[in-house]
Every structure is written in structure tokens, then in C-alpha cells.
Amino acid sequence: MTLSRILSAAGDSPVLFEDGRWWSGSELLTAGLALAGRLAGPTAIVARCSKAASVVAAAVCAEAATVNVTYLDPSLDHASLGIRAASGYPRNRCGSDGPADAGWLLEERAAAVSPLVAPLGEPSYSFMSSGSTATPNRIVRSVRATSVDSPRIADAVYQGHDGVVLAAPCFHLYGFSHLVAALGRGLRVWAVTPSASLSVIAAAVDRPEVQVFTGLPFHLDLVLRSSSTGVFSGLSALLSSAGRLSRSVIDQALAAALPLYNIYGSTETGTLAIGDARSVPDPFGYVGQPLPGVEIRLTRSADSDEGPLHIRTDGLAEGIIRDGDYLPGLTVDGWFPTTDIGRMGPKGLWLVGRQAEFLKVAGARVSCARIREVLLRCPGVHDAEVFGVEDKVRGEVPACRVVLEPGTSVGHLHGWCAAELNPIEVPRSIEPVDHIPRSATGKIMRWL
């Protein structure tokens, strides 16, 4: 079911609470249709909007006008990716017709010239890939693909619930698909910004009609570091995606008997698996069985039970917009090749890491993710990024950047690494920095 039909079925019932007010299905539908009515000719929409209501209205506009809408994180400068409006192109702020936000930046281009208007010949959304391993791409997903993805998410985690607090950004596919899944199943949605404070999250969750929290790894880290697990104690499901949960977060969540679910997916594939951390003895990296309509193929080497993951799903994106051109087709022999490494067991899939997170140090495989885990366990380390640097003898060696709390020295961290890591894992260099750039989903933006 499309988002427009979901909102039409909701009618005047309140469905989305944001910034102190309720939006009904009819109001959100009207806002999107009003925006579609103001488009002048064939138009591709670049939507710089952080509010869930604005994201919904832009999606309705794309469905009604049969165009493509690209969602951008309004806090980032995407000019380096070639995403900008040319001089003289109109800016459109919804005003009284819909949610006021950062506004919609409309790119007016002729259909005969630009493939951005409706690259699939049907309504579509473009979401930016995370940029955690490379420069972000604009991934084109048809409304139909999203309509396949969201119901199976709803079947897995939203069935039988009344309300959800959504802290994942709706301009990212993860937040968007869960917003559509919840609305499609008749839940009321309380939307908070991804950067919401602990007190804001606690106030949103502290409602008898809320049974689900859908957020990001750093939301869990925020709550657990403050020893405020009671914030989530009354929930039926605590959902996290956009990154593998750390072992310490999982251990603390399970020790507090929190109903933790880890979600696996990508902008290209949609949601692939959802794992209940309470269901297996070792939940670190566990993401569960593939959802209906999803096949996961593991390519193992002869001496390992781990290997690269290939995906076949009816929710796969149709293509990529790169340098102004639409490039269709993401599969090789019918399978989408991910950059993820995993292993399969009787109860489903465990993620081991990404191919780019493994270094070849003197012929041995070294995990950047493991090194980062050890760094973050060191008292006084607030954040860390691990990467490889060239070495004439060993080929490459690990190095890191860290955000240190006041009073923590690099020398102390060197000693910690020497005690906690294998010799080939110890970072060659440790660079203190003020911050590590991250996207709205909390992933490190290595392309900056």
C-alpha cells in the first residue's frame, strides 16, 4: 500500500505527533497534494527536510506527480556531490499548505534532458547511501519497492502495538521505511530528532500507548551510559539499525532485560533481517533470519565459515543516480553484492563486519571494528575511528583518531592498547581530534 493510500485510510485520525502538535492523515495528504499542484512542469524534487511531517508530504508529492524526490540530510553540505539547485531555480516552503521546515529545494529540468524527473517511469524516492565506506550515492527506490519492504517490517515488529517513538531520521531509508511500516499498521508515531537529548527521549517514551522505540546505536549508548535503562523498561521492542551494536551495549541492554532487536539492511536492499538479541547465547552481531521475500547467500572460503554476503530481494532498489545520470541495475547474475562479511547459523545470520573494515597486516586479517571496540572500552575515550595506513614492511597497519575526554592522555591509550590488543592490532599512530564526522544515522563519514 502506498503512503498516500495509508494516509487516505487514516482520514482525520491523528497519526503523527511532532513539535508539539498532531498531524492527521488528511492533513499530511493535503500538504503533499498541495505541493504537487505547485510544481511547474516536469520536476525532480530535492528535499532538504528533517521533520517527519515534511518527509511524508514530499513523498506524497512524488507519488501524486509521478516524479523522483531525493532526500538529503539538511545539516550536511551536499554540493561536493553535485547536488545543488542551479541559479534561479525556485525554493518552495510549504507554509500554510503543509509542514514548515528547511523547505523543499526544487530542481526544474526538462524531462527530455534530465533522467531525474521519473527515471523509472513511476514515482520513486532517492535516498543517500551512508557514506561510511565511500562517497555517498543517490539510491533510487520505486514506491513499489518500499511498499514491499514496509509491510514485512510491520509484520516482524509492529504487529499488535499502538504507538512508536521514532528517533531514526526519516530522510534516511531506515527511518522512512519504519515510519511507513508503523503508519500502515495503524500505529501512532511520536517523532523526535535523532539528536534528541535523553530527557526528550524519556518524555516521548513515557506514554502508556507507546510500546516500541525505533532508533540508532548511539541512542542506546546514550541511555546505557547514563545508567537510565528505566527509560526503556516498559517497552515491548527496542529497535536499532544503521550500524552493528557494540558488545558492551548489548550486554548492558540484556542485563537490564530490555527487548533489544538489531536490524540488518541497506539503502540498496531495504530491510533484510531482524534479530531478537534475547534469542541466542551470543547476540553480538546477530541479526536473525532473513525476512520473507529475502534470500541471503554466503560465499565461504575453504577454511572459514565466514564470507561476503549476496542478497536477492523483491525490495531491491532499481538503480543509482550518479553525476546526473541514472544507472539502472544493481545485481550481478541476479544477486546484489554487499560489502558485508557474515556467517550463518541454525538461528540465522551474524554480521562479522564490512570488507573495508578488515586490514591485511603482514598477511594476517585484522578487524578495525574489534580495535575500535577495545578503544571505546578505555576510560576517557569518547569516540574513535580506526583505519589502515600503508607500511613498507607489513603492507598496511592500523591507525586511529580518537576523541578524548579532558584529562585522558594519548600515552595512557597507548598503554591500554598494548595490554588489550594483539601486537599486530596495536595502532601505529593515535591522533586526538575534537570530533569525528558522522551522518545523522551515526555512521562515520569517511568520504569527508
Coordinates of C-alpha atoms in Angstrom, one line a residue:
M1 CA 0.0 0.0 0.0
T2 CA 1.3 3.4 -0.9
L3 CA 1.8 6.2 1.6
S4 CA -1.0 8.2 0.0
R5 CA -3.4 5.4 0.5
I6 CA -2.3 4.8 4.1
L7 CA -2.9 8.5 4.9
S8 CA -6.3 8.5 3.0
A9 CA -7.4 5.5 5.0
A10 CA -6.4 7.2 8.3
G11 CA -8.6 10.2 7.4
D12 CA -9.0 12.7 10.2
S13 CA -7.4 10.4 12.8
P14 CA -4.2 11.8 14.3
V15 CA -1.2 9.7 13.1
L16 CA 2.0 11.7 13.7
F17 CA 3.0 13.8 16.7
E18 CA 5.9 16.2 16.1
D19 CA 7.0 19.5 17.6
G20 CA 4.0 19.7 20.0
R21 CA 1.2 19.0 17.5
W22 CA -0.6 16.2 15.9
W23 CA -0.9 15.7 12.2
S24 CA -3.9 13.7 10.8
G25 CA -3.7 11.5 7.8
S26 CA -5.8 14.0 5.9
E27 CA -3.6 17.0 6.8
L28 CA -0.4 15.2 5.6
L29 CA -2.1 14.0 2.4
T30 CA -3.4 17.5 1.7
A31 CA 0.1 19.0 2.3
G32 CA 1.7 16.6 -0.2
L33 CA -1.0 17.1 -2.9
A34 CA -0.8 20.9 -2.5
L35 CA 3.0 20.8 -3.1
A36 CA 2.4 18.6 -6.2
G37 CA -0.1 21.1 -7.5
R38 CA 2.5 23.8 -7.4
L39 CA 5.1 22.0 -9.5
A40 CA 5.8 23.7 -12.8
G41 CA 6.2 21.1 -15.5
P42 CA 8.5 18.0 -15.2
T43 CA 10.3 18.4 -11.9
A44 CA 12.7 16.5 -9.8
I45 CA 12.5 17.3 -6.1
V46 CA 15.5 17.7 -3.8
A47 CA 14.0 17.7 -0.3
R48 CA 16.2 19.1 2.4
C49 CA 13.9 18.3 5.3
S50 CA 14.5 16.8 8.7
K51 CA 10.9 16.8 10.1
A52 CA 8.9 13.6 9.6
A53 CA 5.8 15.5 8.5
S54 CA 7.8 17.3 5.8
V55 CA 9.3 14.0 4.6
V56 CA 5.8 12.5 4.3
A57 CA 4.4 15.4 2.4
A58 CA 7.3 15.3 -0.1
A59 CA 6.7 11.5 -0.6
V60 CA 3.0 12.1 -1.3
C61 CA 4.0 14.8 -3.8
A62 CA 6.3 12.4 -5.6
E63 CA 3.5 9.8 -5.7
A64 CA 0.9 12.3 -7.0
A65 CA 3.2 14.0 -9.6
T66 CA 5.0 10.8 -10.7
V67 CA 8.4 12.2 -10.1
N68 CA 11.5 11.4 -8.1
V69 CA 12.3 13.0 -4.8
T70 CA 15.8 12.9 -3.4
Y71 CA 16.0 13.2 0.4
L72 CA 19.1 15.0 1.9
D73 CA 20.3 15.5 5.4
P74 CA 19.7 19.2 5.8
S75 CA 22.7 19.5 8.2
L76 CA 25.2 18.5 5.5
D77 CA 26.6 20.3 2.5
H78 CA 26.0 18.1 -0.5
A79 CA 27.5 20.5 -3.0
S80 CA 30.6 18.4 -3.3
L81 CA 28.4 15.5 -4.5
G82 CA 27.0 17.7 -7.3
I83 CA 23.6 18.0 -5.6
R84 CA 22.5 21.6 -5.8
A85 CA 19.9 23.8 -7.4
A86 CA 21.1 26.0 -10.3
S87 CA 20.8 29.8 -10.0
G88 CA 17.2 30.9 -10.5
Y89 CA 15.6 27.7 -9.5
P90 CA 12.7 28.3 -7.1
R91 CA 12.8 27.5 -3.4
N92 CA 9.4 26.3 -2.1
R93 CA 8.5 26.5 1.6
C94 CA 5.2 24.8 2.4
G95 CA 3.9 27.5 4.8
S96 CA 0.2 27.2 5.4
D97 CA -0.3 24.4 3.0
G98 CA 1.9 21.9 4.9
P99 CA 4.7 21.4 7.4
A100 CA 7.1 24.3 7.7
D101 CA 10.7 23.0 7.8
A102 CA 14.0 23.6 6.0
G103 CA 11.9 23.8 2.8
W104 CA 11.9 22.0 -0.4
L105 CA 14.5 22.9 -3.0
L106 CA 13.0 22.2 -6.4
E107 CA 15.1 21.5 -9.4
E108 CA 13.2 22.4 -12.5
R109 CA 14.5 20.4 -15.5
A110 CA 13.0 19.3 -18.8
A111 CA 12.1 15.6 -19.0
A112 CA 13.8 15.2 -22.3
V113 CA 17.1 16.3 -20.8
S114 CA 17.2 15.0 -17.3
P115 CA 16.6 11.4 -16.1
L116 CA 15.9 12.7 -12.6
V117 CA 12.2 13.5 -13.2
A118 CA 11.0 9.9 -13.3
P119 CA 13.9 7.6 -14.0
L120 CA 11.7 4.6 -13.5
G121 CA 8.7 5.8 -15.3
E122 CA 6.9 5.7 -12.0
P123 CA 7.0 7.6 -8.7
S124 CA 10.3 7.0 -6.8
Y125 CA 12.4 8.1 -3.9
S126 CA 16.1 8.6 -3.8
F127 CA 18.0 8.2 -0.5
M128 CA 21.6 8.9 0.0
S129 CA 23.8 5.9 0.9
S130 CA 25.5 6.2 4.3
G131 CA 29.0 7.2 3.0
S132 CA 30.6 5.0 5.7
T133 CA 32.9 3.3 3.3
A134 CA 32.8 5.6 0.2
T135 CA 31.3 8.7 -1.3
P136 CA 27.5 8.6 -0.9
N137 CA 25.3 7.7 -3.9
R138 CA 21.7 8.6 -4.6
I139 CA 20.0 5.2 -4.5
V140 CA 16.7 5.2 -6.5
R141 CA 13.9 3.1 -5.0
S142 CA 10.4 2.8 -6.6
V143 CA 7.4 3.4 -4.4
R144 CA 6.5 -0.2 -5.2
A145 CA 9.8 -1.5 -3.7
T146 CA 9.1 0.5 -0.5
S147 CA 5.5 -0.8 -0.5
V148 CA 7.0 -4.3 -0.4
D149 CA 9.6 -3.6 2.3
S150 CA 7.4 -1.8 4.9
P151 CA 4.7 -4.4 5.4
R152 CA 7.2 -7.2 6.3
I153 CA 8.8 -4.8 8.7
A154 CA 5.4 -4.2 10.3
D155 CA 4.7 -7.9 10.5
A156 CA 8.0 -8.5 12.3
V157 CA 8.0 -5.8 14.9
Y158 CA 4.8 -3.6 14.8
Q159 CA 2.1 -6.2 14.9
G160 CA -0.3 -5.7 17.9
H161 CA 1.2 -2.4 19.1
D162 CA -0.4 1.0 19.4
G163 CA 2.4 3.5 19.3
V164 CA 6.1 4.0 18.4
V165 CA 8.7 6.7 19.2
L166 CA 10.7 7.2 16.1
A167 CA 14.2 8.7 16.6
A168 CA 15.7 7.5 13.4
P169 CA 16.0 10.2 10.7
C170 CA 13.1 9.9 8.2
F171 CA 15.2 11.3 5.3
H172 CA 17.2 8.1 5.6
L173 CA 15.6 4.8 4.3
Y174 CA 15.7 3.2 7.7
G175 CA 13.6 5.8 9.4
F176 CA 11.4 6.3 6.3
S177 CA 10.6 2.6 5.9
H178 CA 9.8 2.2 9.6
L179 CA 7.6 5.3 9.5
V180 CA 5.6 3.9 6.6
A181 CA 5.5 0.5 8.3
A182 CA 4.1 1.9 11.5
L183 CA 1.6 4.1 9.8
G184 CA 0.5 1.3 7.6
R185 CA -0.2 -0.9 10.6
G186 CA -2.2 1.8 12.2
L187 CA 0.3 2.9 14.9
R188 CA 0.5 6.4 16.1
V189 CA 4.0 7.8 15.7
W190 CA 5.8 10.2 18.0
A191 CA 8.8 11.6 16.0
V192 CA 11.8 13.1 17.8
T193 CA 15.0 14.3 16.2
P194 CA 18.0 11.9 16.0
S195 CA 20.0 14.4 18.2
A196 CA 17.3 14.4 20.9
S197 CA 18.5 14.5 24.5
L198 CA 17.9 11.8 27.0
S199 CA 15.2 13.8 28.6
V200 CA 13.3 14.3 25.3
I201 CA 13.5 10.6 24.5
A202 CA 12.4 9.7 28.0
A203 CA 9.4 12.1 27.8
A204 CA 8.4 10.6 24.4
V205 CA 8.6 7.0 25.5
D206 CA 6.8 7.6 28.8
R207 CA 3.3 7.1 27.4
P208 CA 1.1 4.0 28.0
E209 CA 0.3 3.8 24.3
V210 CA 3.9 3.6 23.3
Q211 CA 5.3 0.1 23.1
V212 CA 8.2 0.4 20.5
F213 CA 11.3 2.6 20.3
T214 CA 12.9 2.8 16.8
G215 CA 16.3 4.4 17.0
L216 CA 20.1 4.2 16.4
P217 CA 23.0 2.6 18.2
F218 CA 24.1 5.9 19.7
H219 CA 20.6 6.3 21.3
L220 CA 21.1 3.1 23.1
D221 CA 24.6 4.1 24.1
L222 CA 23.3 7.5 25.4
V223 CA 20.7 5.7 27.6
L224 CA 23.0 3.0 28.9
R225 CA 26.0 5.3 29.6
S226 CA 23.8 7.3 31.8
S227 CA 22.5 4.2 33.6
S228 CA 19.0 5.2 32.7
T229 CA 17.7 1.8 31.4
G230 CA 14.4 2.5 33.2
V231 CA 13.6 4.8 30.3
F232 CA 13.0 1.7 28.1
S233 CA 11.8 -0.7 30.8
G234 CA 8.2 -0.7 29.8
L235 CA 8.7 -1.3 26.0
S236 CA 7.8 -4.4 24.0
A237 CA 10.5 -3.8 21.4
L238 CA 13.7 -1.7 21.2
L239 CA 14.8 -1.5 17.6
S240 CA 18.3 -0.4 16.4
S241 CA 19.9 -0.3 13.0
A242 CA 22.4 1.7 10.8
G243 CA 25.3 0.0 12.4
R244 CA 26.3 -3.1 14.4
L245 CA 25.7 -2.7 18.1
S246 CA 28.8 -2.9 20.3
R247 CA 29.2 -5.8 22.7
S248 CA 29.0 -3.6 25.7
V249 CA 25.7 -2.0 24.6
I250 CA 24.2 -5.5 24.0
D251 CA 25.5 -6.8 27.3
Q252 CA 24.1 -3.9 29.3
A253 CA 20.7 -4.0 27.5
L254 CA 20.3 -7.7 28.1
A255 CA 21.4 -7.3 31.7
A256 CA 18.6 -4.8 32.1
A257 CA 16.2 -7.2 30.5
L258 CA 15.5 -4.8 27.6
P259 CA 13.8 -6.3 24.5
L260 CA 16.6 -5.5 22.0
Y261 CA 16.2 -6.1 18.3
N262 CA 19.1 -5.5 15.8
I263 CA 18.0 -4.7 12.2
Y264 CA 20.1 -5.5 9.1
G265 CA 19.6 -3.8 5.8
S266 CA 21.0 -1.1 3.5
T267 CA 19.7 1.7 1.3
E268 CA 20.1 -0.5 -1.7
T269 CA 18.4 -3.6 -0.3
G270 CA 15.9 -2.3 2.2
T271 CA 15.4 -4.3 5.4
L272 CA 16.7 -7.9 5.2
A273 CA 16.6 -9.4 8.7
I274 CA 15.6 -8.5 12.3
G275 CA 17.2 -10.4 15.2
D276 CA 16.0 -10.7 18.8
A277 CA 19.2 -10.4 20.9
R278 CA 17.5 -12.4 23.7
S279 CA 17.0 -15.5 21.5
V280 CA 20.7 -16.6 21.1
P281 CA 23.5 -17.2 23.6
D282 CA 25.9 -14.9 21.7
P283 CA 23.9 -12.0 20.3
F284 CA 26.9 -9.9 19.2
G285 CA 26.4 -9.3 15.5
Y286 CA 23.2 -11.4 15.4
V287 CA 20.5 -10.1 13.0
G288 CA 18.2 -13.1 12.8
Q289 CA 16.6 -15.0 10.0
P290 CA 16.0 -13.3 6.6
L291 CA 12.6 -11.8 6.3
P292 CA 10.0 -13.2 3.8
G293 CA 11.0 -12.3 0.2
V294 CA 14.7 -12.1 1.1
E295 CA 17.4 -14.6 0.2
I296 CA 21.0 -14.3 1.6
R297 CA 23.9 -16.2 0.0
L298 CA 27.2 -16.6 1.9
T299 CA 30.3 -17.2 -0.2
R300 CA 32.7 -19.1 2.2
S301 CA 36.3 -19.8 1.7
A302 CA 37.5 -23.4 2.2
D303 CA 39.0 -22.7 5.7
S304 CA 36.4 -20.3 7.1
D305 CA 32.6 -20.2 8.0
E306 CA 32.6 -16.5 7.2
G307 CA 32.3 -14.8 3.8
P308 CA 30.9 -12.0 1.7
L309 CA 27.1 -11.7 1.6
H310 CA 25.0 -11.6 -1.6
I311 CA 21.3 -10.6 -1.5
R312 CA 18.3 -11.3 -3.6
T313 CA 15.1 -9.4 -2.5
D314 CA 11.9 -8.1 -4.1
G315 CA 12.6 -4.9 -2.2
L316 CA 15.8 -4.1 -4.0
A317 CA 16.4 -0.6 -5.3
E318 CA 16.3 -0.1 -9.1
G319 CA 19.4 1.9 -9.7
I320 CA 21.7 4.8 -8.8
I321 CA 21.8 8.5 -9.8
R322 CA 25.5 9.4 -10.3
D323 CA 26.8 12.6 -11.8
G324 CA 23.3 13.5 -13.1
D325 CA 22.8 10.2 -14.9
Y326 CA 20.5 7.3 -13.9
L327 CA 22.3 4.0 -13.9
P328 CA 19.9 1.1 -13.7
G329 CA 20.6 -2.4 -12.3
L330 CA 22.5 -3.2 -9.1
T331 CA 22.7 -7.0 -9.4
V332 CA 25.3 -9.5 -10.7
D333 CA 23.7 -12.7 -12.0
G334 CA 20.5 -11.7 -10.1
W335 CA 22.3 -11.1 -6.8
F336 CA 23.3 -7.8 -5.1
P337 CA 26.9 -8.0 -3.8
T338 CA 27.2 -6.3 -0.4
T339 CA 30.4 -5.2 1.3
D340 CA 29.4 -7.1 4.4
I341 CA 31.0 -10.2 5.9
G342 CA 28.8 -12.7 7.8
R343 CA 28.3 -16.2 9.0
M344 CA 25.2 -18.3 9.0
G345 CA 24.0 -20.5 11.9
P346 CA 20.9 -22.5 12.7
K347 CA 19.1 -19.4 14.0
G348 CA 20.1 -17.1 11.2
L349 CA 22.8 -14.6 10.3
W350 CA 25.6 -13.0 12.3
L351 CA 27.4 -9.9 10.9
V352 CA 31.1 -10.0 11.3
G353 CA 31.9 -6.7 9.7
R354 CA 32.5 -4.9 6.4
Q355 CA 35.2 -5.8 3.9
A356 CA 36.6 -2.3 4.2
E357 CA 36.9 -2.8 8.0
F358 CA 39.5 -5.6 7.6
L359 CA 43.2 -4.9 7.1
K360 CA 45.8 -7.2 5.7
V361 CA 48.7 -6.8 8.2
A362 CA 51.7 -8.9 7.3
G363 CA 49.4 -11.4 5.7
A364 CA 47.0 -11.6 8.7
R365 CA 43.5 -10.3 8.7
V366 CA 42.9 -7.6 11.3
S367 CA 39.5 -6.1 12.2
C368 CA 39.2 -2.4 12.6
A369 CA 35.9 -2.9 14.3
R370 CA 37.5 -5.0 17.0
I371 CA 40.2 -2.4 17.6
R372 CA 37.6 0.3 17.9
E373 CA 35.6 -1.8 20.4
V374 CA 38.8 -2.0 22.6
L375 CA 39.5 1.7 22.2
L376 CA 35.9 2.6 23.3
R377 CA 36.3 0.4 26.4
C378 CA 39.2 2.5 27.6
P379 CA 38.1 5.0 30.3
G380 CA 38.3 8.6 28.9
V381 CA 37.7 7.7 25.2
H382 CA 34.5 9.3 23.9
D383 CA 34.7 8.2 20.2
A384 CA 37.2 6.5 17.9
E385 CA 37.8 5.8 14.2
V386 CA 40.2 3.1 13.0
F387 CA 41.7 2.8 9.5
G388 CA 44.6 1.4 7.7
V389 CA 47.8 3.2 6.5
E390 CA 50.5 1.9 4.2
D391 CA 53.5 0.2 5.6
K392 CA 56.6 -0.8 3.5
V393 CA 57.2 -4.0 5.5
R394 CA 53.7 -5.1 6.6
G395 CA 51.7 -3.8 3.7
E396 CA 49.3 -1.8 5.9
V397 CA 48.9 -1.2 9.6
P398 CA 46.1 0.1 11.8
A399 CA 46.0 3.7 12.9
C400 CA 43.3 5.7 14.7
R401 CA 41.7 9.0 15.5
V402 CA 40.2 9.5 18.9
V403 CA 38.1 12.0 20.8
L404 CA 39.4 12.1 24.4
E405 CA 37.7 13.3 27.5
P406 CA 39.6 16.0 29.5
G407 CA 42.5 14.6 31.5
T408 CA 43.0 11.5 29.2
S409 CA 46.4 11.3 27.6
V410 CA 47.5 9.6 24.3
G411 CA 50.2 7.8 26.4
H412 CA 47.5 6.2 28.6
L413 CA 45.7 5.0 25.5
H414 CA 48.9 3.5 24.0
G415 CA 49.4 1.5 27.2
W416 CA 45.8 0.3 27.1
C417 CA 46.1 -0.9 23.5
A418 CA 49.4 -2.7 24.3
A419 CA 47.6 -4.6 27.1
E420 CA 44.3 -5.3 25.4
L421 CA 45.3 -5.9 21.8
N422 CA 47.4 -8.4 19.9
P423 CA 50.7 -6.9 18.7
I424 CA 49.6 -6.6 15.1
E425 CA 46.4 -4.9 16.2
V426 CA 48.0 -2.1 18.1
P427 CA 47.5 1.2 16.2
R428 CA 50.7 2.6 14.7
S429 CA 49.5 6.1 15.5
I430 CA 46.9 7.7 17.7
E431 CA 45.7 11.1 16.7
P432 CA 43.5 13.1 19.1
V433 CA 40.8 15.1 17.4
D434 CA 37.9 17.4 18.5
H435 CA 35.2 15.3 16.8
I436 CA 34.7 12.5 14.2
P437 CA 32.3 13.5 11.4
R438 CA 29.2 11.3 11.5
S439 CA 26.0 11.2 9.5
A440 CA 22.5 11.6 11.0
T441 CA 22.4 7.8 11.5
G442 CA 25.7 7.9 13.5
K443 CA 27.9 6.4 10.8
I444 CA 31.4 7.7 10.3
M445 CA 31.6 9.7 7.1
R446 CA 34.9 8.6 5.7
W447 CA 34.4 10.4 2.5
L448 CA 34.8 13.9 4.1

